[in-house]
Coordinates of C-alpha atoms and ligand atoms in Angstrom, one line a residue:
K1 CA 113.0 120.9 85.5
F2 CA 109.1 121.0 86.8
S3 CA 107.8 119.8 83.5
L4 CA 110.3 116.5 84.5
V5 CA 108.8 115.1 87.5
Y6 CA 105.3 116.5 85.8
L7 CA 105.6 113.6 83.9
F8 CA 107.3 111.7 85.5
I9 CA 104.4 111.6 87.9
H10 CA 101.6 111.8 85.5
L11 CA 102.4 110.1 82.3
F12 CA 100.5 106.8 83.2
E13 CA 98.4 108.0 86.4
G14 CA 94.4 106.8 85.3
Q15 CA 92.9 104.1 84.4
C16 CA 94.7 100.2 84.2
V17 CA 91.2 98.7 81.6
L18 CA 90.2 100.9 78.9
K19 CA 86.6 99.8 78.7
E20 CA 84.2 100.0 75.7
Y21 CA 80.9 98.7 76.8
T22 CA 78.4 97.5 74.1
T23 CA 75.5 95.5 74.7
S24 CA 76.8 92.0 73.7
G25 CA 80.0 92.0 75.7
P26 CA 82.9 94.1 77.0
W27 CA 85.6 94.4 74.8
T28 CA 88.4 95.4 76.7
E29 CA 92.0 97.2 76.0
F30 CA 94.4 97.0 78.6
G31 CA 97.3 99.6 79.7
P32 CA 100.1 100.4 82.0
C33 CA 99.0 102.2 84.9
E34 CA 100.0 104.0 88.4
P35 CA 98.3 105.4 91.7
Q36 CA 98.9 109.1 91.9
S37 CA 101.5 111.1 93.6
R38 CA 101.0 111.9 97.0
N39 CA 102.7 113.6 100.2
M40 CA 102.8 110.7 102.0
K41 CA 104.1 112.1 105.5
E42 CA 100.8 112.1 106.3
L43 CA 100.3 108.4 106.1
M44 CA 104.1 107.5 107.9
K45 CA 105.3 106.1 111.1
I46 CA 107.1 108.0 113.2
R47 CA 109.2 106.2 115.5
V48 CA 112.2 108.2 117.3
E49 CA 115.6 106.4 119.5
P50 CA 116.9 106.1 121.7
P51 CA 114.4 106.3 123.9
G52 CA 114.1 109.5 126.5
I53 CA 115.2 111.4 123.5
T54 CA 112.4 113.8 123.0
C55 CA 113.0 116.4 125.2
G56 CA 110.8 117.8 128.0
D57 CA 110.9 114.5 130.7
P58 CA 112.0 116.0 133.0
P59 CA 111.4 120.0 132.0
E60 CA 114.9 121.3 130.5
R61 CA 115.6 124.9 129.1
F62 CA 117.7 125.1 126.2
C63 CA 119.4 127.9 124.5
S64 CA 119.2 129.6 120.6
L65 CA 122.6 129.2 118.7
D66 CA 122.0 132.6 116.8
N67 CA 122.2 133.7 120.0
P68 CA 123.4 131.7 123.3
Y69 CA 122.7 133.4 126.1
L70 CA 119.2 133.9 124.8
C71 CA 117.4 131.1 127.3
S72 CA 114.7 132.0 127.6
D73 CA 112.9 129.0 126.2
E74 CA 111.3 125.8 128.1
C75 CA 110.7 121.7 127.1
D76 CA 108.0 120.2 129.1
A77 CA 106.3 116.9 128.3
S78 CA 103.6 117.3 130.8
S79 CA 102.5 120.9 128.9
P80 CA 100.7 120.7 125.7
D81 CA 101.9 124.2 124.5
L82 CA 105.3 123.6 125.7
S83 CA 106.2 119.7 124.7
H84 CA 107.3 118.9 121.2
P85 CA 106.7 114.6 120.4
P86 CA 107.5 113.3 117.5
Q87 CA 104.8 113.8 115.6
L88 CA 104.7 116.9 115.1
M89 CA 107.4 116.2 112.5
G90 CA 104.5 114.8 110.3
D91 CA 101.8 117.2 110.9
R92 CA 100.3 120.2 108.8
E93 CA 101.7 123.1 110.2
R94 CA 98.2 125.3 111.2
G95 CA 98.0 129.2 110.8
G96 CA 101.6 129.7 110.4
L97 CA 102.3 128.2 113.5
V98 CA 105.4 126.2 113.1
S99 CA 105.3 123.2 114.8
Y100 CA 108.3 120.7 115.9
W101 CA 109.6 117.9 117.9
Q102 CA 112.7 118.5 119.5
T103 CA 115.2 116.5 121.6
V104 CA 117.2 116.8 124.8
T105 CA 120.2 119.4 124.6
W106 CA 123.9 118.2 124.4
S107 CA 124.2 118.1 128.3
R108 CA 126.2 114.9 128.3
F109 CA 128.6 116.3 126.0
P110 CA 131.4 114.6 125.1
E111 CA 129.2 111.6 125.0
P112 CA 128.0 112.2 121.4
L113 CA 124.2 113.3 120.4
L114 CA 123.1 110.6 118.4
A115 CA 119.2 110.3 117.4
N116 CA 117.2 107.9 114.9
V117 CA 114.6 109.0 113.1
T118 CA 112.5 106.1 111.7
L119 CA 109.3 106.7 108.9
S120 CA 107.8 104.1 108.2
W121 CA 104.5 103.3 105.5
N122 CA 104.4 99.1 105.3
K123 CA 104.5 99.6 101.7
T124 CA 106.7 99.8 98.9
L125 CA 106.9 103.7 97.8
E126 CA 108.5 105.4 94.5
A127 CA 109.7 108.8 95.5
T128 CA 109.0 111.3 93.0
D129 CA 110.1 114.3 94.1
D130 CA 112.8 115.8 96.5
I131 CA 112.5 114.8 99.7
V132 CA 112.7 117.0 101.9
V133 CA 113.6 118.2 106.1
T134 CA 113.0 120.8 107.8
F135 CA 115.6 121.7 111.0
E136 CA 114.6 124.4 113.0
S137 CA 117.4 125.5 114.7
G138 CA 120.2 124.7 112.1
R139 CA 120.9 121.7 110.5
P140 CA 123.2 118.7 112.0
S141 CA 126.3 119.0 110.7
A142 CA 126.4 115.0 110.3
L143 CA 123.8 112.7 109.4
V144 CA 123.1 109.3 107.5
L145 CA 119.2 109.1 105.2
D146 CA 119.0 104.9 105.4
K147 CA 116.7 103.3 103.6
S148 CA 114.8 99.8 103.7
L149 CA 113.4 97.9 101.0
D150 CA 112.1 95.7 103.5
R151 CA 109.9 96.5 106.3
G152 CA 112.8 97.7 108.3
R153 CA 114.6 93.9 108.4
T154 CA 117.2 95.6 106.6
W155 CA 119.2 98.8 105.3
Q156 CA 121.4 100.5 103.5
P157 CA 122.7 104.0 103.1
Y158 CA 120.3 106.1 100.5
Q159 CA 123.0 109.7 101.6
F160 CA 125.7 110.8 104.1
Y161 CA 125.6 114.6 105.0
A162 CA 127.9 116.4 106.9
D163 CA 129.8 119.8 107.2
D164 CA 133.2 118.4 106.6
C165 CA 132.2 115.0 104.4
L166 CA 136.7 113.4 104.5
E167 CA 136.0 113.9 108.3
T168 CA 132.9 112.2 109.3
F169 CA 132.6 109.8 107.0
G170 CA 136.1 108.9 105.4
M171 CA 134.4 110.1 101.8
F172 CA 135.2 113.0 99.5
P173 CA 132.0 115.5 99.0
K174 CA 129.5 114.6 95.9
K175 CA 126.5 116.8 94.1
V176 CA 124.4 115.1 92.7
S177 CA 125.4 117.5 89.4
D178 CA 128.6 115.7 89.5
L179 CA 126.7 112.2 88.7
S180 CA 126.1 111.0 85.3
P181 CA 123.6 108.4 83.9
S182 CA 126.4 105.5 84.8
N183 CA 126.6 105.9 88.5
L184 CA 123.1 108.4 89.5
T185 CA 122.6 105.1 92.1
R186 CA 125.9 106.2 93.6
V187 CA 125.7 106.5 97.3
I188 CA 127.4 110.1 98.3
C189 CA 128.2 112.5 100.9
T190 CA 127.3 116.2 100.5
E191 CA 128.3 119.0 102.4
Q192 CA 125.2 121.2 100.7
Y193 CA 123.0 121.0 103.1
S194 CA 125.0 120.7 106.2
Q195 CA 127.0 124.1 106.3
W196 CA 126.5 126.7 108.9
V197 CA 124.6 129.4 107.5
G198 CA 122.7 130.5 110.2
A199 CA 119.9 128.5 111.9
K200 CA 116.9 130.4 110.3
E201 CA 118.8 130.8 106.9
E202 CA 118.4 127.5 105.6
K203 CA 116.5 125.1 107.2
R204 CA 116.7 121.9 104.6
V205 CA 117.9 118.8 103.8
V206 CA 116.6 117.6 100.7
F207 CA 117.4 114.0 99.3
E208 CA 117.0 115.0 95.6
V209 CA 114.9 113.3 93.7
R210 CA 114.1 115.6 90.6
S211 CA 118.1 116.5 89.9
R212 CA 119.0 112.6 89.2
L213 CA 115.7 112.3 87.0
S214 CA 117.2 115.2 85.1
V215 CA 120.8 113.2 85.0
L216 CA 119.3 111.2 82.9
A217 CA 116.3 112.8 80.5
G218 CA 119.5 115.8 79.9
P219 CA 120.2 119.2 80.9
K220 CA 117.1 120.4 78.7
L221 CA 115.2 117.4 79.0
L222 CA 115.2 116.7 75.7
N223 CA 115.6 113.0 76.2
M224 CA 112.5 111.8 78.1
D225 CA 112.8 108.7 76.0
A226 CA 116.3 108.1 77.4
L227 CA 114.3 108.1 81.2
W228 CA 111.7 106.1 80.3
T229 CA 114.1 103.2 78.6
R230 CA 116.5 103.7 81.3
L231 CA 113.6 103.4 84.5
D232 CA 112.3 100.2 82.2
S233 CA 115.3 98.3 81.3
S234 CA 117.5 98.8 84.7
P235 CA 115.4 97.6 88.1
G236 CA 118.3 98.3 90.4
L237 CA 117.0 102.4 89.1
R238 CA 113.8 101.7 89.8
D239 CA 114.9 100.0 92.7
F240 CA 116.7 103.2 93.6
F241 CA 113.7 105.4 93.9
S242 CA 111.7 102.8 95.8
F243 CA 111.3 102.3 99.8
T244 CA 109.5 101.1 102.5
D245 CA 111.0 102.6 105.6
L246 CA 113.3 106.3 105.7
R247 CA 115.5 106.4 108.7
M248 CA 117.8 109.1 109.7
R249 CA 120.2 109.3 112.0
L250 CA 121.3 112.2 113.3
L251 CA 124.8 112.2 114.8
R252 CA 126.2 115.7 115.2
P253 CA 124.0 118.4 116.1
A254 CA 124.3 122.0 114.2
L255 CA 127.0 123.9 116.0
G256 CA 127.2 127.3 114.8
G257 CA 130.0 127.3 112.2
T258 CA 132.4 126.8 114.9
Y259 CA 133.4 124.2 117.7
V260 CA 131.9 123.0 120.5
Q261 CA 131.1 125.3 123.3
R262 CA 131.4 123.5 127.0
E263 CA 129.8 126.1 128.7
N264 CA 126.7 126.2 126.7
L265 CA 125.5 122.7 125.9
R266 CA 121.8 123.6 126.1
Q267 CA 122.3 125.3 122.9
Y268 CA 122.9 121.8 121.2
Y269 CA 119.8 119.8 119.8
Y270 CA 117.9 118.4 116.7
A271 CA 114.4 120.1 116.3
I272 CA 112.6 118.9 112.8
S273 CA 109.3 120.8 112.3
N274 CA 108.7 119.1 108.9
I275 CA 109.4 116.1 106.5
D276 CA 107.8 115.9 103.1
V277 CA 108.1 112.7 101.2
P278 CA 106.3 112.7 97.9
A279 CA 105.9 109.7 96.0
R280 CA 103.5 107.1 95.4
C281 CA 102.3 103.7 96.0
K282 CA 105.2 100.9 94.1
C283 CA 102.3 98.9 92.3
N284 CA 104.6 97.8 89.2
L285 CA 102.3 99.9 86.7
H286 CA 99.3 97.5 87.9
A287 CA 97.1 99.7 89.8
A288 CA 96.1 102.8 89.3
S289 CA 95.1 103.8 93.0
C290 CA 96.4 102.7 95.9
S291 CA 94.0 102.3 99.0
L292 CA 94.1 102.6 102.4
L293 CA 92.8 100.0 104.3
D294 CA 92.7 99.7 108.0
G295 CA 95.5 102.6 108.3
A296 CA 97.9 100.7 105.7
L297 CA 98.5 101.9 101.9
V298 CA 97.7 98.9 99.4
C299 CA 97.5 98.6 96.0
D300 CA 94.4 98.0 94.3
C301 CA 95.9 95.1 91.6
D302 CA 94.5 95.1 88.4
H303 CA 95.8 93.6 85.0
A304 CA 94.7 90.2 87.3
S305 CA 97.7 90.5 89.6
S306 CA 97.7 90.8 93.2
G307 CA 99.9 91.3 96.5
P308 CA 101.0 94.2 98.1
D309 CA 103.0 95.8 95.4
C310 CA 100.7 94.2 92.4
D311 CA 103.6 91.5 92.4
V312 CA 103.0 88.4 91.3
C313 CA 99.1 86.9 89.1
K314 CA 96.3 85.9 90.9
P315 CA 95.7 82.2 90.9
G316 CA 94.8 80.6 87.8
F317 CA 96.2 83.4 85.8
T318 CA 100.3 82.1 85.6
K319 CA 100.0 81.0 82.4
R320 CA 102.6 83.9 81.7
D321 CA 105.6 84.1 84.0
W322 CA 104.4 87.3 86.2
R323 CA 106.4 91.0 84.9
P324 CA 105.9 94.1 85.5
G325 CA 104.1 96.9 84.0
S326 CA 106.8 98.7 80.9
Y327 CA 106.8 102.5 80.0
L328 CA 107.9 101.1 76.4
P329 CA 107.0 101.1 73.2
L330 CA 106.3 105.0 73.8
P331 CA 104.0 106.3 74.2
Q332 CA 101.2 104.1 75.5
G333 CA 103.3 101.5 77.4
S334 CA 102.5 97.9 77.6
A335 CA 100.4 96.3 80.2
N336 CA 101.9 92.8 80.6
I337 CA 98.8 91.1 82.1
C338 CA 98.3 88.0 83.8
E339 CA 97.3 85.2 81.3
C340 CA 95.2 82.4 82.6
W341 CA 95.5 78.7 81.2
G342 CA 93.4 77.8 78.2
A343 CA 92.8 74.8 80.1
M344 CA 90.7 76.7 82.5
G345 CA 87.6 76.3 80.0
A346 CA 87.7 79.8 80.4
C347 CA 89.5 81.0 78.3
E348 CA 88.3 80.7 75.0
C349 CA 89.2 83.2 72.1
N350 CA 88.5 80.7 68.5
E351 CA 91.7 81.5 67.9
H352 CA 91.6 85.0 68.1
S353 CA 93.5 85.8 70.8
N354 CA 95.7 83.7 73.0
R355 CA 95.0 85.7 76.1
C356 CA 92.6 86.4 78.6
S357 CA 92.2 88.5 81.8
F358 CA 90.0 88.4 84.6
I359 CA 87.9 91.8 85.2
D360 CA 87.2 92.2 88.9
F361 CA 84.2 94.6 88.2
L362 CA 82.2 92.3 85.6
Q363 CA 83.6 88.8 87.3
V364 CA 84.4 86.8 84.1
V365 CA 87.1 85.9 82.8
T366 CA 87.4 87.5 78.9
C367 CA 89.9 87.5 76.2
V368 CA 92.0 90.3 75.6
S369 CA 93.1 92.1 71.9
C370 CA 91.0 89.4 70.2
K371 CA 92.7 89.9 66.8
H372 CA 90.7 89.4 63.0
N373 CA 88.4 92.5 63.8
T374 CA 86.6 90.3 66.6
R375 CA 85.3 91.1 70.2
G376 CA 83.5 89.8 72.9
T377 CA 84.6 87.7 75.8
N378 CA 85.9 84.7 73.5
C379 CA 86.3 86.9 70.5
H380 CA 82.8 85.0 69.1
L381 CA 81.8 88.8 68.1
C382 CA 82.5 91.1 65.6
R383 CA 83.8 94.7 66.2
Q384 CA 81.8 97.7 65.2
G385 CA 81.7 97.5 61.3
F386 CA 82.6 94.0 60.7
Y387 CA 79.7 91.2 60.6
R388 CA 79.4 87.1 60.1
K389 CA 79.3 85.5 57.5
P390 CA 77.6 82.0 58.2
S391 CA 79.2 80.2 55.6
V392 CA 82.9 81.5 57.2
P393 CA 83.6 79.8 60.4
L394 CA 84.2 81.1 63.2
S395 CA 88.0 80.4 63.9
S396 CA 88.8 81.9 60.5
V397 CA 90.6 84.9 60.3
D398 CA 87.9 85.8 57.8
A399 CA 85.3 85.2 60.3
C400 CA 84.3 88.7 60.0
T401 CA 83.7 90.8 57.0
E402 CA 83.6 94.6 56.9
C403 CA 80.2 96.1 56.1
Q404 CA 80.8 98.1 53.4
C405 CA 77.5 100.6 53.9
D406 CA 77.3 102.1 50.8
S407 CA 78.3 105.6 52.3
V408 CA 75.6 107.8 49.8
G409 CA 72.6 104.9 50.7
S410 CA 73.5 104.3 54.0
L411 CA 73.0 105.9 57.6
S412 CA 75.7 104.9 59.3
A413 CA 78.9 102.7 58.6
V414 CA 77.7 99.7 60.9
C415 CA 76.1 97.1 59.8
S416 CA 73.8 94.2 62.0
Q417 CA 75.8 91.0 62.8
S418 CA 73.7 89.4 59.7
G419 CA 75.2 92.1 57.7
L420 CA 72.4 94.6 56.9
C421 CA 73.4 98.2 56.6
P422 CA 71.0 100.9 57.7
C423 CA 68.7 102.2 55.0
K424 CA 67.9 105.8 54.0
S425 CA 64.6 105.9 52.4
G426 CA 64.4 104.8 49.1
A427 CA 67.8 102.9 49.3
T428 CA 68.0 99.5 49.4
G429 CA 70.0 96.3 49.1
R430 CA 72.3 94.8 51.6
R431 CA 75.0 98.0 51.6
C432 CA 72.2 99.9 51.1
D433 CA 73.4 100.6 47.3
S434 CA 70.3 100.2 45.0
C435 CA 67.1 102.6 45.1
L436 CA 63.7 100.6 45.5
R437 CA 61.3 101.1 42.8
G438 CA 59.8 104.3 41.9
F439 CA 63.5 106.0 43.0
N440 CA 66.4 106.9 41.5
R441 CA 70.2 106.5 42.7
R442 CA 72.0 110.6 42.9
E443 CA 74.7 111.9 44.6
T444 CA 72.6 112.5 47.8
G445 CA 70.7 109.4 48.0
C446 CA 67.9 107.4 46.4
T447 CA 65.5 110.3 45.3
E448 CA 61.8 109.6 44.2
N449 CA 60.3 109.6 40.7
V450 CA 58.3 112.6 38.9
C451 CA 58.1 110.5 36.1
D452 CA 59.5 107.0 34.9
D453 CA 58.9 104.2 32.3
D454 CA 57.2 102.1 35.0
L455 CA 55.1 103.1 38.0
R456 CA 54.9 106.8 36.7
L457 CA 54.2 107.5 32.8
C458 CA 53.7 110.6 31.5
Q459 CA 50.4 111.4 30.0
N460 CA 48.8 111.7 26.7
G461 CA 52.2 111.2 25.1
G462 CA 54.5 113.3 27.1
T463 CA 57.9 112.0 27.7
C464 CA 59.9 111.7 30.8
L465 CA 63.0 113.4 31.2
D466 CA 65.6 112.1 33.5
F467 CA 63.1 111.2 35.5
T468 CA 62.0 114.4 37.1
E469 CA 59.6 115.6 34.4
C470 CA 57.3 115.4 31.7
S471 CA 57.7 116.9 28.4
C472 CA 53.9 117.5 27.6
P473 CA 52.7 118.5 24.0
S474 CA 51.8 122.0 23.8
N475 CA 48.0 121.5 24.5
F476 CA 48.4 119.2 27.5
T477 CA 50.3 120.4 30.7
G478 CA 51.4 119.4 34.4
T479 CA 53.3 117.4 36.5
G480 CA 52.1 114.1 33.7
C481 CA 50.7 116.4 31.2
S482 CA 47.5 114.9 32.5
Q483 CA 45.5 118.2 31.8
E484 CA 44.3 119.8 28.9
V485 CA 45.2 123.7 27.8
S486 CA 42.2 125.2 26.7
D487 CA 40.9 128.8 26.6
S488 CA 39.0 128.9 30.0
A489 CA 42.2 127.7 31.8
P490 CA 43.2 129.9 34.4
Q491 CA 45.4 132.4 33.2
P492 CA 48.2 133.9 35.9
L493 CA 47.0 134.7 39.3
T494 CA 48.1 138.5 38.5
C495 CA 46.7 138.8 35.6
S496 CA 43.0 137.9 36.8
L497 CA 43.5 139.5 39.9
L498 CA 44.0 142.7 38.1
L499 CA 41.1 142.2 35.6
T500 CA 38.5 140.4 37.4
P501 CA 37.4 144.1 39.0
L502 CA 38.1 145.9 35.7
L503 CA 35.6 143.5 33.9
F504 CA 33.2 143.8 36.6
L505 CA 32.9 147.2 36.4
W506 CA 32.6 147.9 32.8
Ligands
LIG1 C1 119.8 103.4 115.1 O1 120.2 102.5 114.6 C2 120.9 102.1 114.3 C3 120.9 101.1 113.3 O2 120.2 99.8 114.0 C4 121.4 101.8 116.2 O3 123.1 101.1 115.1 C5 122.2 102.8 116.5 O4 122.4 102.1 117.7 C6 120.6 103.4 116.7 N1 121.2 105.1 117.6 C7 120.2 105.2 118.4 C8 120.7 106.1 119.1 O5 119.2 104.4 119.0
LIG2 C1 101.5 95.8 106.8 O1 101.0 95.1 105.3 C2 100.9 93.8 105.9 C3 100.3 94.1 104.3 O2 100.7 93.9 103.3 C4 100.1 93.5 106.6 O3 99.8 91.9 107.2 C5 100.3 93.7 108.1 O4 100.0 93.9 109.0 C6 101.0 95.1 107.8 N1 102.2 95.6 109.4 C7 101.8 96.4 109.7 C8 102.7 96.3 110.9 O5 100.7 96.9 110.1
LIG3 C1 130.3 109.7 88.0 O1 130.3 109.8 86.5 C2 131.3 110.2 85.7 C3 131.9 110.3 84.4 O2 131.4 108.7 84.1 C4 132.3 111.1 86.6 O3 132.3 112.0 86.1 C5 131.9 111.4 88.5 O4 133.0 111.7 89.2 C6 130.9 109.9 88.7 N1 130.9 110.3 90.2 C7 130.6 109.4 90.9 C8 129.9 110.2 92.5 O5 131.7 108.5 91.1
LIG4 C1 46.2 118.4 20.6 O1 46.6 119.3 19.5 C2 47.0 118.0 18.7 C3 48.0 118.6 17.3 O2 48.5 119.4 18.1 C4 45.8 117.4 18.2 O3 46.1 116.8 17.3 C5 45.0 116.8 19.0 O4 44.0 116.6 18.6 C6 44.8 117.8 20.4 N1 43.8 117.2 21.6 C7 43.1 117.6 21.8 C8 42.2 117.0 23.2 O5 42.4 119.3 22.1

């Protein structure tokens, strides 16, 4: 299960522009990209309704559901230690001390105890893992999770939760595991997170994202391609995991597994200690990061896109309709960048590409995906390992010719713009495939001749063998046979060293 979520979170995180710098201009390639997933609870705005629903004004005593005669706790909004304001749902629990928002008690029974908790980000997010709400003092016996995709203007139910779905909502109870790929986005009512098991036993109410994703990837997660393909080809599916706001409509508190006990209504209330929302900014695969700007989340759009969710093309880059980035084809995906008009004069690619992009950090419009081994802002240069033949027009498919540097004679396979390969010493020629005068070609390269018929002749009638040694007549010696052999010629060193003292003594 974990590896699926891990993949979902990480596969396309990272750079939108794959850069390679050269002295003669940027060479760029683009890929789909997504910001990192994070716990969005730190950035949510929390609003509770109706006014006066938070406990403590006036101060009130409340009782424990596990033990209705234990009523020692007090809520007092004017005391820092005894108050339970809404922001405690989103705080970090310090040193294991649980802090929570708490409502007034159900003293007005039988009028229902209703409360709305609205979480807003003012930014479209995509859930990447389970949304988990932690209830102290028991989970509600009825609640609805709503979501909005338009900053709270319109709402739709996300999931219904009740200890009796049929009675409360007129819906048959379902589990996410009942879903199939064809009805994955069905809004269900579940009883899994509402039944009474004791206030301390199980506190979590979950909106299952993981399990829904594994419905697509198959029980053993062998079919990741299916997950990507489905997410890519079905906008409705991606929208299902997207939201700008979440709202919990709390409809009935935990009842302790029995009927409402009218004589002790102070044991019924809602208390939430934590809300985890693992998600990422939705940037349509056009941004690798999402920044906090004046407390608001904003996609750092790339690929010449803009807008809060990178959902439009920048002005001037509207040659093609805006499209989101794509997970397909696997595994590298497609950036689907916004393209500019050639008529702007800026996008001139010498017939090696028909696409340009604006690179923010360089402030240039540059051709992308130059073909025919060209590169550069106008596809006017040759890729490494290729060079321009002046006789061939720049717009020709043959504008760039492979260097073909000789592997034995060259220092590298990369030639200059004019096609000259860098030669090892002794080698020469455009490709370094021949040798200088006085050198001869061998497996290791050009080696300097010991003798030849040209610069270094063997003397005194000697003959040159394979450029490496002179074969001398018997009365001549030395590398070039220039030294005469005579009786006074020095004897081998070992011999003379032995003989000299002997001769001296004698
Ligand atoms: C909660 O929100 C719904 C939808 O806007 C509204 O009808 C309802 O009155 C609200 N409940 C409370 C307690 O404010
Ligand atoms: C929401 O974000 C938009 C930019 O996307 C900004 O213009 C607007 O002021 C924000 N609204 C609030 C209430 O923060
Ligand atoms: C989803 O579809 C499957 C079979 O395709 C079916 O068994 C299941 O009941 C459906 N679930 C819901 C909630 O409609
Ligand atoms: C070397 O020997 C050859 C014959 O073996 C002889 O003709 C020649 O004169 C000799 N040269 C010298 C310098 O002794």
